[in-house]
mmCIF file of C-alpha atoms and ligand atoms in Angstrom:
data_model
loop_
_atom_site.group_PDB
_atom_site.id
_atom_site.type_symbol
_atom_site.label_atom_id
_atom_site.label_comp_id
_atom_site.label_asym_id
_atom_site.label_seq_id
_atom_site.Cartn_x
_atom_site.Cartn_y
_atom_site.Cartn_z
ATOM 1 C CA MET A 10 -94.136 109.828 1.842
ATOM 2 C CA LEU A 11 -97.418 109.449 -0.298
ATOM 3 C CA VAL A 12 -96.086 108.315 -3.770
ATOM 4 C CA THR A 13 -97.873 106.821 -6.985
ATOM 5 C CA THR A 14 -96.361 103.481 -8.159
ATOM 6 C CA LYS A 15 -94.649 105.148 -11.173
ATOM 7 C CA GLU A 16 -91.297 105.389 -9.599
ATOM 8 C CA MET A 17 -91.736 102.408 -7.320
ATOM 9 C CA PHE A 18 -92.341 100.005 -10.222
ATOM 10 C CA LYS A 19 -89.603 101.660 -12.382
ATOM 11 C CA LYS A 20 -87.221 100.695 -9.591
ATOM 12 C CA ALA A 21 -88.502 97.296 -8.892
ATOM 13 C CA TYR A 22 -88.602 96.480 -12.725
ATOM 14 C CA GLU A 23 -84.803 97.456 -13.051
ATOM 15 C CA GLY A 24 -84.062 95.983 -9.685
ATOM 16 C CA ASN A 25 -85.522 92.549 -10.218
ATOM 17 C CA TYR A 26 -87.738 92.695 -7.111
ATOM 18 C CA ALA A 27 -91.808 93.284 -6.447
ATOM 19 C CA VAL A 28 -93.244 95.639 -4.085
ATOM 20 C CA GLY A 29 -96.016 94.212 -1.821
ATOM 21 C CA ALA A 30 -99.402 95.355 -1.885
ATOM 22 C CA PHE A 31 -101.309 94.637 1.176
ATOM 23 C CA ASN A 32 -104.804 95.087 2.061
ATOM 24 C CA VAL A 33 -105.841 97.261 4.934
ATOM 25 C CA ASN A 34 -109.054 97.402 6.868
ATOM 26 C CA ASN A 35 -108.240 98.874 10.244
ATOM 27 C CA MET A 36 -105.735 100.485 12.395
ATOM 28 C CA GLU A 37 -103.807 97.555 13.438
ATOM 29 C CA ILE A 38 -103.317 96.437 9.794
ATOM 30 C CA VAL A 39 -102.037 99.763 8.815
ATOM 31 C CA GLN A 40 -99.645 99.840 11.675
ATOM 32 C CA GLY A 41 -98.524 95.963 11.425
ATOM 33 C CA ILE A 42 -97.772 96.890 7.646
ATOM 34 C CA THR A 43 -96.240 100.078 7.853
ATOM 35 C CA GLU A 44 -93.999 99.127 10.911
ATOM 36 C CA ALA A 45 -92.603 96.264 9.044
ATOM 37 C CA ALA A 46 -91.962 98.191 5.811
ATOM 38 C CA GLN A 47 -90.368 101.148 8.100
ATOM 39 C CA GLU A 48 -87.881 98.890 9.905
ATOM 40 C CA LEU A 49 -86.904 97.222 6.740
ATOM 41 C CA LYS A 50 -86.746 100.331 4.661
ATOM 42 C CA ALA A 51 -89.000 98.926 2.177
ATOM 43 C CA PRO A 52 -91.361 100.768 -0.315
ATOM 44 C CA VAL A 53 -95.096 99.579 0.039
ATOM 45 C CA ILE A 54 -98.586 99.617 -1.294
ATOM 46 C CA LEU A 55 -101.400 99.780 0.888
ATOM 47 C CA GLN A 56 -104.514 98.940 -0.924
ATOM 48 C CA VAL A 57 -108.273 99.676 -0.101
ATOM 49 C CA SER A 58 -110.969 97.459 -1.587
ATOM 50 C CA ALA A 59 -114.741 98.553 -1.825
ATOM 51 C CA GLY A 60 -115.610 96.150 0.957
ATOM 52 C CA ALA A 61 -112.814 97.908 3.060
ATOM 53 C CA ARG A 62 -114.380 101.136 2.456
ATOM 54 C CA LYS A 63 -117.965 99.868 3.311
ATOM 55 C CA TYR A 64 -116.547 98.648 6.481
ATOM 56 C CA ALA A 65 -113.974 101.272 7.645
ATOM 57 C CA ASN A 66 -115.264 104.188 5.699
ATOM 58 C CA HIS A 67 -113.131 106.409 3.353
ATOM 59 C CA THR A 68 -112.109 109.242 5.815
ATOM 60 C CA TYR A 69 -111.244 106.709 8.584
ATOM 61 C CA LEU A 70 -108.988 104.837 6.217
ATOM 62 C CA MET A 71 -107.445 107.912 4.745
ATOM 63 C CA LYS A 72 -106.629 109.335 8.047
ATOM 64 C CA LEU A 73 -104.985 106.148 9.310
ATOM 65 C CA ILE A 74 -102.814 106.159 6.130
ATOM 66 C CA GLU A 75 -101.924 109.702 6.405
ATOM 67 C CA ALA A 76 -100.824 108.870 9.940
ATOM 68 C CA ALA A 77 -98.629 105.857 8.866
ATOM 69 C CA VAL A 78 -97.172 108.596 6.280
ATOM 70 C CA VAL A 79 -96.244 110.966 9.001
ATOM 71 C CA GLU A 80 -94.725 108.002 11.468
ATOM 72 C CA THR A 81 -92.466 106.774 8.512
ATOM 73 C CA ASP A 82 -90.235 108.084 5.872
ATOM 74 C CA ILE A 83 -90.617 105.221 3.171
ATOM 75 C CA PRO A 84 -92.504 105.589 0.039
ATOM 76 C CA ILE A 85 -96.419 104.608 0.581
ATOM 77 C CA ALA A 86 -98.806 104.296 -2.322
ATOM 78 C CA LEU A 87 -102.614 104.326 -1.869
ATOM 79 C CA HIS A 88 -104.143 102.216 -4.254
ATOM 80 C CA LEU A 89 -107.986 101.261 -4.676
ATOM 81 C CA ASP A 90 -107.981 97.479 -5.073
ATOM 82 C CA HIS A 91 -110.724 95.921 -7.659
ATOM 83 C CA GLY A 92 -112.423 99.206 -8.640
ATOM 84 C CA ALA A 93 -115.495 97.874 -10.227
ATOM 85 C CA ASP A 94 -116.595 100.946 -12.234
ATOM 86 C CA PHE A 95 -115.687 104.502 -13.162
ATOM 87 C CA ASP A 96 -117.387 105.988 -10.057
ATOM 88 C CA ILE A 97 -115.454 104.388 -7.443
ATOM 89 C CA CYS A 98 -112.180 105.187 -9.015
ATOM 90 C CA LYS A 99 -113.322 108.726 -9.471
ATOM 91 C CA SER A 100 -114.239 109.026 -5.712
ATOM 92 C CA CYS A 101 -110.854 107.496 -4.631
ATOM 93 C CA ILE A 102 -108.759 109.681 -7.069
ATOM 94 C CA ASP A 103 -110.988 112.705 -5.750
ATOM 95 C CA GLY A 104 -110.410 111.570 -2.123
ATOM 96 C CA GLY A 105 -106.688 111.194 -2.144
ATOM 97 C CA PHE A 106 -105.684 107.778 -3.689
ATOM 98 C CA THR A 107 -102.398 107.806 -5.516
ATOM 99 C CA SER A 108 -103.201 104.874 -7.563
ATOM 100 C CA VAL A 109 -106.520 102.911 -8.582
ATOM 101 C CA MET A 110 -107.125 99.707 -10.019
ATOM 102 C CA ILE A 111 -109.919 99.437 -12.742
ATOM 103 C CA ASP A 112 -110.891 95.633 -12.788
ATOM 104 C CA GLY A 113 -112.867 95.326 -16.043
ATOM 105 C CA SER A 114 -111.712 91.740 -16.440
ATOM 106 C CA HIS A 115 -115.436 90.721 -16.144
ATOM 107 C CA HIS A 116 -116.170 92.853 -19.329
ATOM 108 C CA SER A 117 -115.562 91.780 -22.983
ATOM 109 C CA PHE A 118 -112.252 92.910 -24.406
ATOM 110 C CA ASN A 119 -113.538 96.056 -26.053
ATOM 111 C CA ASP A 120 -115.758 97.258 -23.091
ATOM 112 C CA ASN A 121 -112.661 96.424 -20.740
ATOM 113 C CA ILE A 122 -110.773 98.857 -22.842
ATOM 114 C CA GLU A 123 -113.151 101.437 -23.157
ATOM 115 C CA LEU A 124 -113.804 101.675 -19.357
ATOM 116 C CA THR A 125 -110.195 101.499 -18.566
ATOM 117 C CA LYS A 126 -109.310 104.290 -20.916
ATOM 118 C CA LYS A 127 -111.990 106.511 -19.437
ATOM 119 C CA VAL A 128 -110.510 105.859 -15.794
ATOM 120 C CA VAL A 129 -106.951 106.376 -17.157
ATOM 121 C CA GLU A 130 -107.840 109.827 -18.737
ATOM 122 C CA TYR A 131 -109.256 110.929 -15.558
ATOM 123 C CA ALA A 132 -106.532 109.557 -13.365
ATOM 124 C CA HIS A 133 -103.712 110.952 -15.363
ATOM 125 C CA ALA A 134 -105.119 114.360 -15.604
ATOM 126 C CA LYS A 135 -104.753 114.154 -11.662
ATOM 127 C CA GLY A 136 -101.594 112.647 -11.736
ATOM 128 C CA VAL A 137 -102.884 109.269 -10.444
ATOM 129 C CA THR A 138 -101.508 105.853 -11.577
ATOM 130 C CA VAL A 139 -103.578 103.312 -13.244
ATOM 131 C CA GLU A 140 -103.841 99.235 -13.134
ATOM 132 C CA GLY A 141 -106.122 97.263 -15.368
ATOM 133 C CA GLU A 142 -106.665 93.660 -15.539
ATOM 134 C CA LEU A 143 -106.638 91.164 -18.476
ATOM 135 C CA GLY A 144 -107.806 87.552 -17.884
ATOM 136 C CA ARG A 145 -109.934 86.336 -14.804
ATOM 137 C CA LEU A 146 -108.956 84.911 -11.420
ATOM 138 C CA ALA A 147 -110.710 82.393 -9.574
ATOM 139 C CA GLY A 148 -111.927 83.068 -6.272
ATOM 140 C CA VAL A 149 -114.338 84.998 -3.648
ATOM 141 C CA GLU A 150 -113.992 88.529 -2.561
ATOM 142 C CA ASP A 151 -116.546 90.361 -0.861
ATOM 143 C CA ASP A 152 -118.059 91.898 -4.368
ATOM 144 C CA VAL A 153 -116.870 89.653 -6.518
ATOM 145 C CA ASN A 154 -117.210 85.588 -6.675
ATOM 146 C CA VAL A 155 -115.502 83.788 -9.631
ATOM 147 C CA SER A 156 -115.679 79.966 -10.042
ATOM 148 C CA ALA A 157 -112.886 78.139 -11.116
ATOM 149 C CA GLU A 158 -115.012 77.195 -14.445
ATOM 150 C CA ASP A 159 -115.380 80.890 -15.209
ATOM 151 C CA ALA A 160 -111.628 81.807 -14.798
ATOM 152 C CA SER A 161 -109.440 82.059 -17.407
ATOM 153 C CA TYR A 162 -105.788 82.831 -18.120
ATOM 154 C CA THR A 163 -104.639 86.086 -19.659
ATOM 155 C CA ARG A 164 -104.098 85.864 -23.431
ATOM 156 C CA PRO A 165 -100.730 87.135 -24.145
ATOM 157 C CA GLU A 166 -101.640 88.167 -27.748
ATOM 158 C CA GLU A 167 -104.152 90.789 -26.318
ATOM 159 C CA VAL A 168 -101.946 92.736 -24.121
ATOM 160 C CA GLU A 169 -100.156 95.126 -26.418
ATOM 161 C CA GLU A 170 -103.348 96.451 -27.766
ATOM 162 C CA PHE A 171 -105.071 96.562 -23.999
ATOM 163 C CA VAL A 172 -102.057 98.305 -22.899
ATOM 164 C CA SER A 173 -101.591 100.725 -26.003
ATOM 165 C CA LYS A 174 -105.118 101.680 -26.375
ATOM 166 C CA THR A 175 -105.875 102.455 -22.544
ATOM 167 C CA GLY A 176 -102.618 103.874 -21.743
ATOM 168 C CA VAL A 177 -102.623 101.817 -18.212
ATOM 169 C CA ASP A 178 -99.529 102.219 -16.020
ATOM 170 C CA SER A 179 -99.541 98.401 -15.014
ATOM 171 C CA LEU A 180 -101.490 95.349 -16.127
ATOM 172 C CA ALA A 181 -102.734 92.692 -13.518
ATOM 173 C CA ILE A 182 -102.535 89.128 -15.266
ATOM 174 C CA ALA A 183 -104.153 85.751 -14.477
ATOM 175 C CA ILE A 184 -101.277 82.764 -14.723
ATOM 176 C CA GLY A 185 -102.986 80.614 -12.000
ATOM 177 C CA THR A 186 -103.065 82.652 -8.554
ATOM 178 C CA SER A 187 -106.433 83.120 -6.935
ATOM 179 C CA HIS A 188 -108.262 84.867 -4.461
ATOM 180 C CA GLY A 189 -108.960 83.506 -0.702
ATOM 181 C CA ALA A 190 -107.415 80.900 1.251
ATOM 182 C CA PHE A 191 -108.594 77.940 -0.937
ATOM 183 C CA LYS A 192 -106.427 78.123 -4.297
ATOM 184 C CA PHE A 193 -106.107 74.527 -5.092
ATOM 185 C CA LYS A 194 -108.189 71.620 -4.852
ATOM 186 C CA PRO A 195 -106.881 68.936 -2.098
ATOM 187 C CA GLY A 196 -104.334 66.951 -4.028
ATOM 188 C CA GLN A 197 -103.930 69.395 -7.020
ATOM 189 C CA LYS A 198 -100.207 70.430 -7.129
ATOM 190 C CA PRO A 199 -100.067 74.125 -7.000
ATOM 191 C CA GLN A 200 -98.861 75.588 -10.413
ATOM 192 C CA LEU A 201 -98.346 79.002 -12.215
ATOM 193 C CA ARG A 202 -98.044 79.380 -15.874
ATOM 194 C CA PHE A 203 -94.606 81.286 -15.872
ATOM 195 C CA ASP A 204 -94.634 80.537 -19.646
ATOM 196 C CA ILE A 205 -97.638 82.859 -20.080
ATOM 197 C CA LEU A 206 -95.851 85.381 -17.948
ATOM 198 C CA GLU A 207 -92.693 84.890 -20.241
ATOM 199 C CA ARG A 208 -94.983 85.487 -23.240
ATOM 200 C CA ILE A 209 -96.453 88.573 -21.989
ATOM 201 C CA THR A 210 -93.240 90.170 -20.813
ATOM 202 C CA GLU A 211 -91.670 89.677 -24.246
ATOM 203 C CA ARG A 212 -94.747 91.601 -25.626
ATOM 204 C CA LEU A 213 -94.445 94.097 -23.097
ATOM 205 C CA PRO A 214 -90.782 94.761 -22.631
ATOM 206 C CA GLY A 215 -90.010 97.007 -19.399
ATOM 207 C CA PHE A 216 -94.071 97.240 -18.426
ATOM 208 C CA PRO A 217 -94.856 96.302 -14.894
ATOM 209 C CA ILE A 218 -96.844 93.435 -14.223
ATOM 210 C CA VAL A 219 -99.443 92.647 -11.169
ATOM 211 C CA LEU A 220 -100.107 89.258 -9.388
ATOM 212 C CA HIS A 221 -103.185 89.186 -7.547
ATOM 213 C CA GLY A 222 -104.290 86.497 -5.176
ATOM 214 C CA ALA A 223 -100.603 85.528 -4.071
ATOM 215 C CA SER A 224 -101.270 84.483 -0.554
ATOM 216 C CA SER A 225 -99.206 81.411 0.256
ATOM 217 C CA VAL A 226 -101.369 80.389 3.486
ATOM 218 C CA PRO A 227 -98.382 79.722 6.079
ATOM 219 C CA GLN A 228 -98.896 76.152 7.646
ATOM 220 C CA ASN A 229 -98.181 77.736 11.102
ATOM 221 C CA PHE A 230 -101.485 80.182 10.595
ATOM 222 C CA LEU A 231 -103.375 77.227 9.456
ATOM 223 C CA GLU A 232 -102.435 75.024 12.300
ATOM 224 C CA GLU A 233 -103.034 77.619 15.002
ATOM 225 C CA ILE A 234 -106.416 78.387 13.466
ATOM 226 C CA ASN A 235 -107.417 74.806 13.335
ATOM 227 C CA LYS A 236 -105.736 74.075 16.923
ATOM 228 C CA TYR A 237 -107.802 76.796 18.615
ATOM 229 C CA GLY A 238 -111.176 75.821 17.549
ATOM 230 C CA GLY A 239 -111.098 77.101 13.852
ATOM 231 C CA ASP A 240 -111.604 75.051 10.979
ATOM 232 C CA MET A 241 -110.113 75.483 7.577
ATOM 233 C CA PRO A 242 -109.474 72.316 6.146
ATOM 234 C CA GLY A 243 -107.778 71.943 2.769
ATOM 235 C CA ALA A 244 -106.659 75.678 2.776
ATOM 236 C CA ILE A 245 -103.940 76.070 0.122
ATOM 237 C CA GLY A 246 -101.682 78.832 -1.153
ATOM 238 C CA ILE A 247 -99.256 79.829 -3.526
ATOM 239 C CA PRO A 248 -95.670 78.450 -2.689
ATOM 240 C CA GLU A 249 -93.179 81.065 -1.768
ATOM 241 C CA GLU A 250 -90.895 79.660 -4.020
ATOM 242 C CA MET A 251 -93.022 80.438 -6.932
ATOM 243 C CA LEU A 252 -93.866 83.907 -5.727
ATOM 244 C CA ARG A 253 -89.767 84.442 -5.317
ATOM 245 C CA THR A 254 -89.409 83.680 -9.048
ATOM 246 C CA ALA A 255 -92.354 86.161 -9.963
ATOM 247 C CA ALA A 256 -90.995 88.787 -8.226
ATOM 248 C CA LYS A 257 -87.444 88.689 -9.929
ATOM 249 C CA SER A 258 -89.464 88.957 -13.159
ATOM 250 C CA ALA A 259 -91.572 91.933 -14.744
ATOM 251 C CA VAL A 260 -93.913 91.240 -11.851
ATOM 252 C CA CYS A 261 -93.565 94.326 -9.793
ATOM 253 C CA LYS A 262 -96.531 94.192 -7.424
ATOM 254 C CA ILE A 263 -97.577 91.173 -5.421
ATOM 255 C CA ASN A 264 -101.066 91.279 -3.860
ATOM 256 C CA ILE A 265 -101.550 89.919 -0.191
ATOM 257 C CA ASP A 266 -104.713 90.114 1.588
ATOM 258 C CA SER A 267 -105.571 86.554 2.800
ATOM 259 C CA ASP A 268 -102.441 86.024 4.681
ATOM 260 C CA ILE A 269 -102.872 89.148 6.661
ATOM 261 C CA ARG A 270 -106.622 87.557 7.619
ATOM 262 C CA MET A 271 -105.374 84.304 8.709
ATOM 263 C CA GLY A 272 -102.414 85.858 10.607
ATOM 264 C CA MET A 273 -104.585 87.670 12.842
ATOM 265 C CA THR A 274 -107.329 85.261 13.028
ATOM 266 C CA ALA A 275 -104.719 82.700 14.214
ATOM 267 C CA ALA A 276 -103.300 84.923 16.796
ATOM 268 C CA ILE A 277 -106.406 86.081 18.296
ATOM 269 C CA ARG A 278 -107.979 82.633 18.416
ATOM 270 C CA LYS A 279 -104.665 81.516 20.416
ATOM 271 C CA TYR A 280 -104.558 84.400 22.737
ATOM 272 C CA LEU A 281 -108.297 84.291 23.441
ATOM 273 C CA ALA A 282 -108.093 80.208 23.992
ATOM 274 C CA GLN A 283 -105.116 80.739 26.290
ATOM 275 C CA ASN A 284 -106.685 83.478 28.121
ATOM 276 C CA PRO A 285 -110.451 82.796 28.301
ATOM 277 C CA SER A 286 -111.076 85.553 30.999
ATOM 278 C CA HIS A 287 -109.580 88.392 29.105
ATOM 279 C CA PHE A 288 -112.010 90.789 27.378
ATOM 280 C CA ASP A 289 -109.728 94.070 26.667
ATOM 281 C CA PRO A 290 -109.725 93.973 22.758
ATOM 282 C CA ARG A 291 -105.993 95.663 23.361
ATOM 283 C CA GLN A 292 -105.029 92.435 24.742
ATOM 284 C CA TYR A 293 -105.642 90.250 21.769
ATOM 285 C CA LEU A 294 -105.336 93.060 19.057
ATOM 286 C CA LEU A 295 -101.687 93.237 20.042
ATOM 287 C CA PRO A 296 -100.517 89.963 18.990
ATOM 288 C CA ALA A 297 -102.902 90.167 15.979
ATOM 289 C CA ARG A 298 -100.853 93.458 15.091
ATOM 290 C CA GLN A 299 -97.532 91.758 15.605
ATOM 291 C CA ALA A 300 -98.663 88.778 13.574
ATOM 292 C CA VAL A 301 -99.632 91.197 10.525
ATOM 293 C CA LYS A 302 -96.034 92.873 11.248
ATOM 294 C CA ASP A 303 -94.357 89.707 11.170
ATOM 295 C CA MET A 304 -95.817 88.257 8.101
ATOM 296 C CA VAL A 305 -95.235 91.397 6.084
ATOM 297 C CA ALA A 306 -91.433 91.337 7.340
ATOM 298 C CA HIS A 307 -91.279 87.854 6.135
ATOM 299 C CA LYS A 308 -92.647 88.677 2.729
ATOM 300 C CA ILE A 309 -90.327 91.797 2.347
ATOM 301 C CA ASN A 310 -87.037 89.835 3.436
ATOM 302 C CA ASN A 311 -87.779 86.341 1.861
ATOM 303 C CA VAL A 312 -90.135 86.769 -1.319
ATOM 304 C CA LEU A 313 -90.547 90.410 -2.539
ATOM 305 C CA GLY A 314 -86.808 91.223 -2.155
ATOM 306 C CA CYS A 315 -87.627 94.891 -1.217
ATOM 307 C CA ASN A 316 -85.983 95.285 1.679
ATOM 308 C CA GLY A 317 -83.626 98.490 1.634
ATOM 309 C CA LYS A 318 -85.138 99.604 -1.379
ATOM 310 C CA ALA A 319 -87.138 102.421 -0.106
HETATM 311 O O1 G3H B 16 -108.815 90.620 -3.717
HETATM 312 C C1 G3H B 16 -109.546 91.173 -3.005
HETATM 313 C C2 G3H B 16 -109.194 91.387 -1.338
HETATM 314 O O2 G3H B 16 -108.756 90.233 -1.076
HETATM 315 C C3 G3H B 16 -110.289 92.439 -1.026
HETATM 316 O O3 G3H B 16 -111.159 91.464 -0.464
HETATM 317 O O4 G3H B 16 -113.555 92.511 -1.139
HETATM 318 O O5 G3H B 16 -113.327 91.094 0.846
HETATM 319 O O6 G3H B 16 -111.946 93.344 0.934
HETATM 320 P P1 G3H B 16 -112.399 92.022 0.183
HETATM 321 P P1 13P B 17 -105.071 86.776 -1.555
HETATM 322 O O1 13P B 17 -106.703 86.422 -1.395
HETATM 323 O O2 13P B 17 -104.256 85.691 -2.209
HETATM 324 O O3 13P B 17 -104.426 87.574 -0.361
HETATM 325 O O4 13P B 17 -104.901 87.939 -2.760
HETATM 326 C C1 13P B 17 -105.482 89.167 -2.358
HETATM 327 C C2 13P B 17 -105.482 89.914 -3.690
HETATM 328 O O5 13P B 17 -105.344 89.686 -4.685
HETATM 329 C C3 13P B 17 -106.409 91.398 -3.442
HETATM 330 O O6 13P B 17 -106.544 92.163 -4.665
HETATM 331 ZN ZN1 ZN B 18 -107.290 90.762 -6.163
#
């Protein structure tokens, strides 16, 4: 069933686990994610970026997700990822999403509050939950590119004011994760600032925290991509051990996109290299969809801990 994140996060907080938020762009991705979640009886968040809407079109994505809701009996939240302004949030709220993110992290503190509050007022009147963001992650997305120098950790002393003045339902924070497959420089030791997370949690007891940029860039995907003609030297993600620790804390939502991209690309590269005469897209999209399903199942079981929580 299609749900907001409200109840999901309450249960995740109290149960010391996190819900996976996976980015969707096409049918195979929606199927891979929801088949894994269904088999493991896990709640799941399907999130759609502005880039996904540009690529696949809002209506196609809505219909794919409606199909997943019909085919499963787990709680599914449909969430806008990185809404940049009021208009895109409004369009998704009016268009059937149950949750939106307003990403005002590129604005000043006061402008972020003003923008987020406006989205919250509109969303809550329609029963939709809202995620805000404080602090800035490094990394590259379709519509945003933040260099490591412009990235900054969330300031714990700002979180109470932000949450109370905006009325957001969850807060994305920056503690060292980043978007994309190149999260740390070669030779740099992956590190997350759990001390900052702790200081934020002390100030916001019981409040759901969100981690973006949480792909772990599995070695097997990387090896296959590089083995079959790809070239991703130096790709490095967040160690799963750190994500496991985060999932047991106030972090209730963990965002994963790059691992889906890499899993699909690895499977397709391998298939086409081994079957150079095949040209039916169903032949190479089948292992790609399976790679998404296996990866999501692995995260649910071994990282998020949300198996059996549906
Ligand atoms: O955090 C961003 C997501 O990975 C979405 O990326 O903007 O390329 O669709 P995108
Ligand atoms: P990754 O690039 O680490 O998968 O992060 C995805 C994300 O944060 C989507 O909002
Ligand atoms: Zn993100």
